[in-house]
DNA sequence: AGCAATCAGGACTTCTGCGGTCCGATTACA
DNA sequence: TGTAATCGGACCGCAGAAGTCCTGATTGCT
């Protein structure tokens, strides 16, 4: 269905929340703030910490802290942190497995084209673009890629 | 995950196969041609027929026929036919359900940005671009987006 | 030094929906 | 009109995600 996991959705919310208020926030605190079950939020935070999007501080008065500014975090990084590398199909180069119909498969290697296109699309959008509360001079990521995005927007209709 | 279903993968192979050889081909025939289980291929073809990507002819000497040229079928259409409309998250506008944290959710509606970006990325690639056997004057979609694709290919490594 | 608070990591259960299979409806041909 | 070939829709099993819980390690405070 080309759907990204709910956890990734949560991750975005968590990261944006983390960018507001106190610099360092605890897992239960964040969970309460966004109205999500605490264990789930904790799970997301662990994954984010593991991949370096947030830094963690253990012990009393510890918590999580945003490692970079929202504008420096593209969506791809969040997806990669939660769902692993972006690979739309099982047939990605280097998966090793290899489908049985490899010889006759007329799209061998072609999916990379699609994967990269999606990757690029997601890499252009940062968390700052996702934050409703943030003031944004340019309505969307468009302003940053005049060339590519112009085409994008034109062909949208 | 951000993974599209295997059925979609099959659909692309099936459609490309359908563009070669006889104009009208049967479900078992295609299955044999690409080395995939027949019932699965049949299922894919049904979905494709329902959404109008192929036209079906029932009865003896019936089969499926490509409704449009490969170059007129963007990947989005195939994905939409198999997996339904492209909506990466449950929080898409108009899903009705609405998450419980709707009021406090800081990304309300912002996912549309991402959805549209992906949609457009996929809309740019047609099945003709996926067909290895096809002669292509313009090697790939790249020719149409020199800027974006150049980046793509470089960052592929 | 002891205690409390917090993160880290894993195992486990539940459940959605993908992937695969089957049987009935429809149509052309003889 | 009968028959055979083909499409159309319904059904079921299973993998993987989503969510929960528990135990242990680390650190600040008293």
GROMACS .gro file of C-alpha atoms in nm, chain A residues 3 6 15 18 23 25 27 29-30 50 53 84 93 95 106 109 113 122 131 139 146 155 157:
model
   23
    3UNK     CA    1   0.228   0.320   0.365
    6UNK     CA    2   0.251   0.444   1.235
   15UNK     CA    3   1.058   1.512   1.742
   18UNK     CA    4   1.093   1.778   2.150
   23UNK     CA    5   1.559   2.127   2.596
   25UNK     CA    6   1.242   1.603   2.817
   27UNK     CA    7   0.977   0.986   2.782
   29UNK     CA    8   0.658   1.374   2.977
   30UNK     CA    9   0.652   1.368   2.600
   50UNK     CA   10   2.000   0.461   1.838
   53UNK     CA   11   1.849   1.185   1.586
   84UNK     CA   12   1.506   0.099   0.819
   93UNK     CA   13   1.998  -0.427  -0.568
   95UNK     CA   14   1.919  -0.782  -0.134
  106UNK     CA   15   1.203  -0.746  -1.743
  109UNK     CA   16   1.718  -0.327  -1.145
  113UNK     CA   17   1.475   0.429  -1.036
  122UNK     CA   18   1.140   1.267   0.101
  131UNK     CA   19   0.571   2.176   1.199
  139UNK     CA   20   0.487   2.791   0.250
  146UNK     CA   21   1.321   2.587  -0.755
  155UNK     CA   22   0.297   1.830  -1.318
  157UNK     CA   23  -0.233   1.886  -1.188
   0.00000   0.00000   0.00000
